[in-house]
Short mmCIF file of C-alpha atoms in Angstrom, two decimals:
data_model
loop_
_atom_site.label_atom_id
_atom_site.label_comp_id
_atom_site.label_asym_id
_atom_site.label_seq_id
_atom_site.Cartn_x
_atom_site.Cartn_y
_atom_site.Cartn_z
CA MET A 1 137.49 126.39 67.93
CA LYS A 2 139.03 129.23 69.44
CA PRO A 3 139.70 128.76 73.19
CA LYS A 4 137.54 131.92 73.98
CA THR A 5 134.52 130.26 72.23
CA ILE A 6 135.14 127.15 74.12
CA GLY A 7 135.28 128.97 77.46
CA LYS A 8 132.25 130.93 76.39
CA ILE A 9 130.23 127.57 76.04
CA ALA A 10 131.48 126.29 79.06
CA ILE A 11 130.40 129.33 81.27
CA ASP A 12 126.88 129.23 79.44
CA PHE A 13 126.72 125.79 80.79
CA PHE A 14 127.68 126.07 84.47
CA LEU A 15 125.52 128.92 84.64
CA THR A 16 122.36 127.10 83.09
CA VAL A 17 123.38 124.30 85.77
CA GLY A 18 123.95 126.85 88.40
CA LEU A 19 120.64 128.60 87.75
CA LEU A 20 118.77 125.20 87.90
CA LEU A 21 120.31 124.61 91.26
CA LEU A 22 119.52 128.08 92.70
CA MET A 23 115.92 127.81 91.96
CA ALA A 24 115.85 124.53 93.85
CA TYR A 25 116.85 126.67 97.18
CA GLU A 26 114.80 124.82 99.70
CA LEU A 27 115.58 121.19 98.37
CA ILE A 28 119.40 121.82 98.40
CA GLY A 29 120.05 123.40 101.51
CA GLU A 30 120.80 126.88 102.38
CA ALA A 31 124.43 126.95 102.65
CA VAL A 32 124.82 125.22 99.14
CA HIS A 33 122.29 127.72 97.58
CA GLU A 34 124.57 130.46 98.99
CA TRP A 35 127.75 128.91 97.88
CA VAL A 36 126.13 128.10 94.38
CA GLY A 37 124.97 131.86 94.12
CA THR A 38 128.18 133.30 95.05
CA GLY A 39 129.76 131.08 92.45
CA MET A 40 127.10 132.14 89.73
CA LEU A 41 128.10 135.89 90.67
CA LEU A 42 131.65 135.22 89.87
CA LEU A 43 130.67 133.30 86.61
CA CYS A 44 128.55 136.05 85.61
CA THR A 45 131.46 138.25 86.28
CA ILE A 46 133.61 136.45 83.83
CA HIS A 47 131.14 136.37 81.22
CA HIS A 48 130.72 140.35 81.24
CA ILE A 49 134.79 140.40 80.96
CA ILE A 50 134.47 137.87 78.30
CA ASN A 51 131.72 140.03 76.45
CA ARG A 52 133.28 143.60 77.13
CA ASN A 53 133.70 144.33 73.48
CA TRP A 54 129.88 144.17 73.22
CA ILE A 55 129.38 146.45 76.00
CA SER A 56 132.05 148.96 74.72
CA HIS A 57 130.23 149.09 71.42
CA LEU A 58 126.67 149.88 73.16
CA GLN A 59 127.02 153.62 71.98
CA LYS A 60 128.27 152.76 68.35
CA GLY A 61 126.55 151.63 65.25
CA LYS A 62 122.69 151.38 64.22
CA TYR A 63 120.26 150.02 66.49
CA THR A 64 117.95 147.58 64.67
CA ALA A 65 114.98 146.23 66.12
CA PHE A 66 116.93 143.21 67.05
CA ARG A 67 119.73 144.92 68.95
CA ILE A 68 117.25 147.37 70.70
CA LEU A 69 115.70 143.62 72.17
CA GLN A 70 119.23 142.17 73.06
CA THR A 71 120.10 145.25 74.81
CA ILE A 72 116.86 145.72 76.90
CA VAL A 73 116.96 141.86 77.77
CA THR A 74 120.56 142.02 78.66
CA ALA A 75 120.10 145.25 80.76
CA PHE A 76 117.31 143.69 82.84
CA ALA A 77 118.96 140.48 83.20
CA PHE A 78 121.88 142.38 84.53
CA LEU A 79 119.81 144.40 87.10
CA SER A 80 118.11 141.18 88.16
CA ILE A 81 121.54 139.72 88.98
CA ILE A 82 122.44 142.94 90.88
CA GLY A 83 119.22 142.47 92.72
CA LEU A 84 120.07 138.90 93.77
CA MET A 85 123.74 139.72 94.68
CA ILE A 86 122.42 142.90 97.22
CA SER A 87 119.18 141.02 98.58
CA GLY A 88 121.50 137.78 99.01
CA ILE A 89 124.27 139.33 100.70
CA ILE A 90 121.58 140.82 103.52
CA LEU A 91 119.64 137.61 103.63
CA SER A 92 123.19 135.35 103.94
CA ARG A 93 123.54 133.25 106.93
CA HIS A 94 126.93 131.47 105.66
CA VAL A 95 128.76 133.09 103.22
CA PHE A 96 128.36 136.53 104.10
CA ASP A 97 127.29 136.01 107.76
CA PHE A 98 130.29 137.90 109.02
CA LEU A 99 128.92 141.20 107.56
CA SER A 100 126.19 140.88 110.45
CA ILE A 101 123.35 142.72 108.55
CA SER A 102 120.06 142.85 110.30
CA ASP A 103 118.00 145.51 108.49
CA GLY A 104 115.89 145.03 105.53
CA GLN A 105 115.18 141.53 106.01
CA ALA A 106 111.94 141.52 104.63
CA PHE A 107 112.46 143.86 101.77
CA ALA A 108 115.31 141.87 100.87
CA ARG A 109 113.33 138.36 100.64
CA THR A 110 110.72 139.74 98.48
CA LEU A 111 113.42 141.30 96.00
CA HIS A 112 115.31 138.05 96.16
CA MET A 113 112.36 136.17 95.00
CA LEU A 114 111.44 138.69 92.41
CA CYS A 115 114.63 138.84 90.87
CA ALA A 116 115.27 135.02 91.15
CA TYR A 117 112.02 134.18 88.84
CA TRP A 118 112.22 137.23 86.64
CA GLY A 119 116.28 136.17 86.17
CA LEU A 120 115.15 132.62 85.15
CA VAL A 121 112.70 134.42 82.36
CA LEU A 122 115.42 136.86 81.30
CA MET A 123 118.32 134.94 81.28
CA SER A 124 116.36 132.18 79.30
CA VAL A 125 115.25 134.47 76.80
CA HIS A 126 118.84 135.93 76.77
CA MET A 127 120.08 132.35 75.84
CA GLY A 128 117.55 131.90 73.13
CA LEU A 129 118.13 135.25 71.32
CA HIS A 130 122.20 133.75 71.24
CA LEU A 131 121.09 130.20 70.21
CA ASN A 132 122.03 130.83 66.53
CA THR A 133 125.41 131.56 67.88
CA LEU A 134 125.54 128.75 70.24
CA MET A 135 124.36 126.10 67.54
CA GLY A 136 126.90 127.35 65.08
CA ALA A 137 129.61 126.53 67.89
CA MET A 138 128.09 123.21 68.45
CA ARG A 139 128.23 122.31 64.65
CA LYS A 140 131.82 123.09 64.57
CA VAL A 141 132.42 120.89 67.87
CA LEU A 142 130.43 118.02 66.21
CA TYR A 143 132.14 118.69 62.70
CA ILE A 144 128.45 119.07 61.33
CA SER A 145 129.22 121.02 58.10
CA LYS A 146 126.18 119.95 56.21
CA PRO A 147 122.35 120.56 56.69
CA SER A 148 120.07 117.46 57.29
CA LEU A 149 116.30 117.45 57.05
CA PRO A 150 115.77 114.44 59.83
CA ARG A 151 118.13 116.31 62.08
CA THR A 152 116.26 119.45 61.75
CA ILE A 153 112.87 117.81 62.25
CA PHE A 154 114.27 115.94 65.29
CA LEU A 155 115.71 119.36 66.99
CA ARG A 156 112.49 121.14 66.09
CA THR A 157 110.15 118.58 67.45
CA ALA A 158 112.15 117.84 70.56
CA GLY A 159 111.99 121.68 70.91
CA PHE A 160 108.33 121.96 70.45
CA LEU A 161 107.80 119.48 73.05
CA ILE A 162 109.99 120.92 75.55
CA ALA A 163 108.21 124.23 75.24
CA ALA A 164 104.92 122.47 75.38
CA TYR A 165 106.11 121.05 78.57
CA GLY A 166 107.47 124.07 79.90
CA MET A 167 103.93 125.84 79.59
CA TYR A 168 102.48 123.10 81.35
CA ALA A 169 105.29 123.39 84.07
CA PHE A 170 104.94 127.15 84.34
CA TYR A 171 101.01 126.86 84.61
CA GLN A 172 101.31 124.02 87.42
CA ARG A 173 103.90 125.73 89.43
CA GLN A 174 102.10 129.09 89.39
CA ILE A 175 105.44 130.96 88.20
CA GLY A 176 103.23 133.71 87.25
CA SER A 177 102.02 134.37 90.91
CA TYR A 178 105.91 134.98 91.86
CA LEU A 179 106.46 137.36 88.70
CA PHE A 180 104.00 139.66 89.71
CA LEU A 181 104.25 139.27 93.51
CA GLN A 182 100.47 137.72 93.81
CA ASN A 183 102.48 135.15 96.24
CA GLU A 184 105.30 136.38 98.32
CA PHE A 185 106.07 132.83 99.76
CA VAL A 186 107.37 129.92 97.26
CA PHE A 187 105.94 126.70 97.85
CA PHE A 188 108.17 123.72 98.16
CA ASP A 189 107.25 120.01 98.17
CA PHE A 190 109.93 118.35 99.94
CA ASN A 191 108.87 114.93 98.75
CA GLU A 192 109.42 115.97 95.20
CA PRO A 193 112.35 114.20 93.59
CA LEU A 194 114.59 116.62 92.31
CA ILE A 195 115.12 115.27 88.97
CA ALA A 196 111.09 116.22 88.74
CA PHE A 197 111.93 119.80 89.75
CA PHE A 198 114.89 120.17 87.69
CA THR A 199 113.25 118.70 84.81
CA ASP A 200 110.15 121.33 85.13
CA PHE A 201 112.42 124.28 85.45
CA LEU A 202 114.72 123.02 82.49
CA ALA A 203 111.48 122.83 80.38
CA MET A 204 110.33 126.35 81.32
CA MET A 205 113.78 127.68 80.56
CA GLY A 206 113.61 126.16 77.22
CA LEU A 207 109.98 127.63 76.83
CA PHE A 208 111.50 131.21 77.40
CA ALA A 209 114.57 130.70 75.31
CA SER A 210 112.57 129.35 72.56
CA ILE A 211 110.50 132.57 72.63
CA GLY A 212 113.65 134.48 72.53
CA TYR A 213 114.83 132.37 69.51
CA PHE A 214 111.86 132.78 67.43
CA VAL A 215 111.48 136.48 68.28
CA SER A 216 115.12 136.85 66.85
CA LYS A 217 114.25 134.98 63.60
CA LEU A 218 111.43 137.26 63.23
CA LEU A 219 113.66 140.36 63.76
CA ARG A 220 116.89 138.98 62.09
CA PRO A 221 114.94 137.15 59.22
CA GLN A 222 118.48 136.49 57.56
CA SER A 223 119.72 134.66 60.64
#
């Protein structure tokens, strides 16, 4: 496998871990949240540099239904990252505290929450749209060359169960109220074990990644 491909997989892995940590804002502490967020910004920058060829070809070629969807999801995910970066700097009390920004705190807090939860959805869908590529890379890493019915059944069953639990977690944690600003304050249960929090959010990421994956299959039947 090419070093570039390995790098992409590694960055995607750390972005996933970082996203989970960032969603646990109150549970991991404010300072840790800011440093992880700064690291995520760096990883996102590297991710875009590695994929600069895709960006440079935006004005070239035919726009199929899949390409249109991919471009829209990527664009809004990028906007959510920009929103998180700007609002995070305004709200910072540790990493960027030296900037001494005092104006716009209320707006920045709302923007940060909105971009965080929509970012979770959009980045998960984005991963799902590229799941075929990731699975192809993993097959090479694990030296899997032939299809296997038991493996296919196992993976699809696991994917279904994760997505089903993700739907439950989405409803139970009232994520929709944050996405549409019905609730501007995020509730955290400080007695909740971190593993339970991460399990719920990982399942929700799996849910939206599954949606992205199956939509891509509909739009690209040959993939």
